[in-house]
Coordinates of C-alpha atoms in Angstrom, one line a residue:
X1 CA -2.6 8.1 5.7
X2 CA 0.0 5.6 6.6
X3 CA -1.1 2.1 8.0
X4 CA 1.4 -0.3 9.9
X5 CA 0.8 -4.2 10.5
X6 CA 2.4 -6.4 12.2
X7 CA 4.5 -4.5 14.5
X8 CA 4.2 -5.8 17.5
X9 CA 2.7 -9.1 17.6
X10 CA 5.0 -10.0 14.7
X11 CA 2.3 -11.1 12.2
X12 CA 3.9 -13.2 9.3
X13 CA 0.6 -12.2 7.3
X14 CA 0.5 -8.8 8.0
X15 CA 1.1 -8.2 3.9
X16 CA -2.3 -10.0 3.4
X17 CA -3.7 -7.8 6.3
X18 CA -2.9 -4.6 4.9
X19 CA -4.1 -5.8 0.9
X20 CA -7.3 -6.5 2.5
X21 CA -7.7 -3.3 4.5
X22 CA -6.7 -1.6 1.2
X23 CA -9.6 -3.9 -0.8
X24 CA -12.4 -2.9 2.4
X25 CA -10.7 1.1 2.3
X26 CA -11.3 0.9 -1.6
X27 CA -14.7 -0.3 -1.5
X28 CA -15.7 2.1 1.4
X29 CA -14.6 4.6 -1.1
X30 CA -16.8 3.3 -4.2
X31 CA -19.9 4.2 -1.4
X32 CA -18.3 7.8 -0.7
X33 CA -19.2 10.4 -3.3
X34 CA -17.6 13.6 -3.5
X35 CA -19.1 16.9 -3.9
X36 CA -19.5 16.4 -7.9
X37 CA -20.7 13.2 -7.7
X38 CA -17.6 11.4 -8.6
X39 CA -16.7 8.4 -6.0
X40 CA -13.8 9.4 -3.7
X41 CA -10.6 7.1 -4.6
X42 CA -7.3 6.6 -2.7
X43 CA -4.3 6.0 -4.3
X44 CA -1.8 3.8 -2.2
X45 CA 1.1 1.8 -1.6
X46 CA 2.4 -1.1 -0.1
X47 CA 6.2 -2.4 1.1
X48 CA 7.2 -4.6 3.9
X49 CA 10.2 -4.5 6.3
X50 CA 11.3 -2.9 9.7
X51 CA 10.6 0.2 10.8
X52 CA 11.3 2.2 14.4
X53 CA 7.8 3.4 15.8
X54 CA 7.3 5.8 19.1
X55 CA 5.9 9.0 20.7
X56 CA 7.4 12.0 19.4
X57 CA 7.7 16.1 20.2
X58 CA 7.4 17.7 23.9
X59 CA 4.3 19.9 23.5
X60 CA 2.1 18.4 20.8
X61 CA 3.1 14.1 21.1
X62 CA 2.5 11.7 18.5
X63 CA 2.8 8.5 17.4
X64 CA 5.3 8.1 14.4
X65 CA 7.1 5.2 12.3
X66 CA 10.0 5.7 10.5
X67 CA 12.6 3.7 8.2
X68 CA 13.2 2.7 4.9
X69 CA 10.4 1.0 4.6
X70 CA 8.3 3.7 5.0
X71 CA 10.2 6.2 2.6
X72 CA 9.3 3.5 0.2
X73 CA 6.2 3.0 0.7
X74 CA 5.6 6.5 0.3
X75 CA 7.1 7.0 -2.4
X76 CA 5.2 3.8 -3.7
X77 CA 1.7 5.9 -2.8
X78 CA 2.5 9.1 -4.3
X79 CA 3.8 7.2 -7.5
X80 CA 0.2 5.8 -7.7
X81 CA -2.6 7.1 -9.0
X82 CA -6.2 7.0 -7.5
X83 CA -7.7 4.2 -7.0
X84 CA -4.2 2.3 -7.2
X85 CA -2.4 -0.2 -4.6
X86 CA 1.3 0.0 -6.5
X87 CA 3.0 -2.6 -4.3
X88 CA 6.6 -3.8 -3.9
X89 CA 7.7 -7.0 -4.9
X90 CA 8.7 -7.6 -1.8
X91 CA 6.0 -7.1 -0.4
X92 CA 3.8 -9.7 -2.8
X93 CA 6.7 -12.1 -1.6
X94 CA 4.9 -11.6 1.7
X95 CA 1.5 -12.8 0.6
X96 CA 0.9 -16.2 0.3
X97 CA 0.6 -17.9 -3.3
X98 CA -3.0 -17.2 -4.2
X99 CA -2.4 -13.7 -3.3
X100 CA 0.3 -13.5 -5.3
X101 CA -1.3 -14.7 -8.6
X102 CA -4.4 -12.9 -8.5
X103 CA -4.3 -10.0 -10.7
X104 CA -1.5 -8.0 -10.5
X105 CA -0.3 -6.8 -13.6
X106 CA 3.3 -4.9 -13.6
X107 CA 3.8 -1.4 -12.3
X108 CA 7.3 -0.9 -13.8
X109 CA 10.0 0.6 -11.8
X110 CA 10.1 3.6 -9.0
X111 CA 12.8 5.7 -8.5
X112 CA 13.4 7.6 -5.4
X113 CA 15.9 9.8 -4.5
X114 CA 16.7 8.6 -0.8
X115 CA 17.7 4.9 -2.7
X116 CA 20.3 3.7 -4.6
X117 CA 18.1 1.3 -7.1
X118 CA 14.7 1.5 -8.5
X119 CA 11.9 -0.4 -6.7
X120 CA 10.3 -2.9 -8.9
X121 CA 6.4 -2.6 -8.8
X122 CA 2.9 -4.3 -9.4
X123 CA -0.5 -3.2 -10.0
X124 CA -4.2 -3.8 -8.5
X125 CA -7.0 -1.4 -8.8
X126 CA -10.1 0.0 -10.8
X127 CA -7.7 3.4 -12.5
X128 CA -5.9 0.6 -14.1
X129 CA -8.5 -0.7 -15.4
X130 CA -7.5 -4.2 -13.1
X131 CA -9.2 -6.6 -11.0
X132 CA -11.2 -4.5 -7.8
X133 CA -9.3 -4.8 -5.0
X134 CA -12.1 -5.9 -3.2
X135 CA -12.0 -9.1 -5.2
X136 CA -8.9 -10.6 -3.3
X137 CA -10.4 -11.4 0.0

């Protein structure tokens, strides 16, 4: 799954927008149990910064984002683990201070193949034994 914010009607918070959908996503989860019982987690992750969006194919059309930003924040999700937001530190430069502060413990590098340097990470979420997402709204 691959959420976008702030595309369009240039939202400066549209970090914040996304942590929260992340915080209502995980909590939605916590309510969702899976066949054996176990609650169904998402891991995730989170970068900011431009990206080209628009309709794609000829005989089967969809909507599609590209960039970077998204190859990083891709590789930020599959580097996580369930019930994980690893975020860039870019992106927490995007939220405002109190955002910033609350909870986030280190994440340690990425590395990706499709960059040059590592992508330096932070934490939030109940696998890591952190702060519930849900608590930062």
């Amino acid at each position: 799954m691959l959420f976008v914010s702030g595309t369009e009607n240039g939202d400066a918070d549209h970090a914040s927008t996304l942590v929260t959908l992340a915080g209502e996503l995980t909590a939605l989860c916590a309510r969702t149990l899976l066949p054996d019982g176990r609650p169904l987690r998402l891991q995730m992750g989170l970068h900011t910064g431009e990206v080209a969006a628009g309709v794609v194919g000829t005989s089967s059309l969809r909507y599609a984002v590209f960039g970077p930003a998204v190859t990083i924040a891709r590789g930020l999700e599959e580097a996580s683990a369930p019930g994980v937001l690893r975020a860039s530190e870019a992106a927490l430069r995007r939220l405002p201070r109190g955002g910033r502060d609350r909870g986030w413990l280190p994440g340690g590098p990425v590395t990706m193949a499709e960059l040059e340097r590592p992508v330096e990470t932070r934490l939030m979420g109940d696998a890591a034994r952190l702060m519930p997402l849900a608590d930062l709204r």
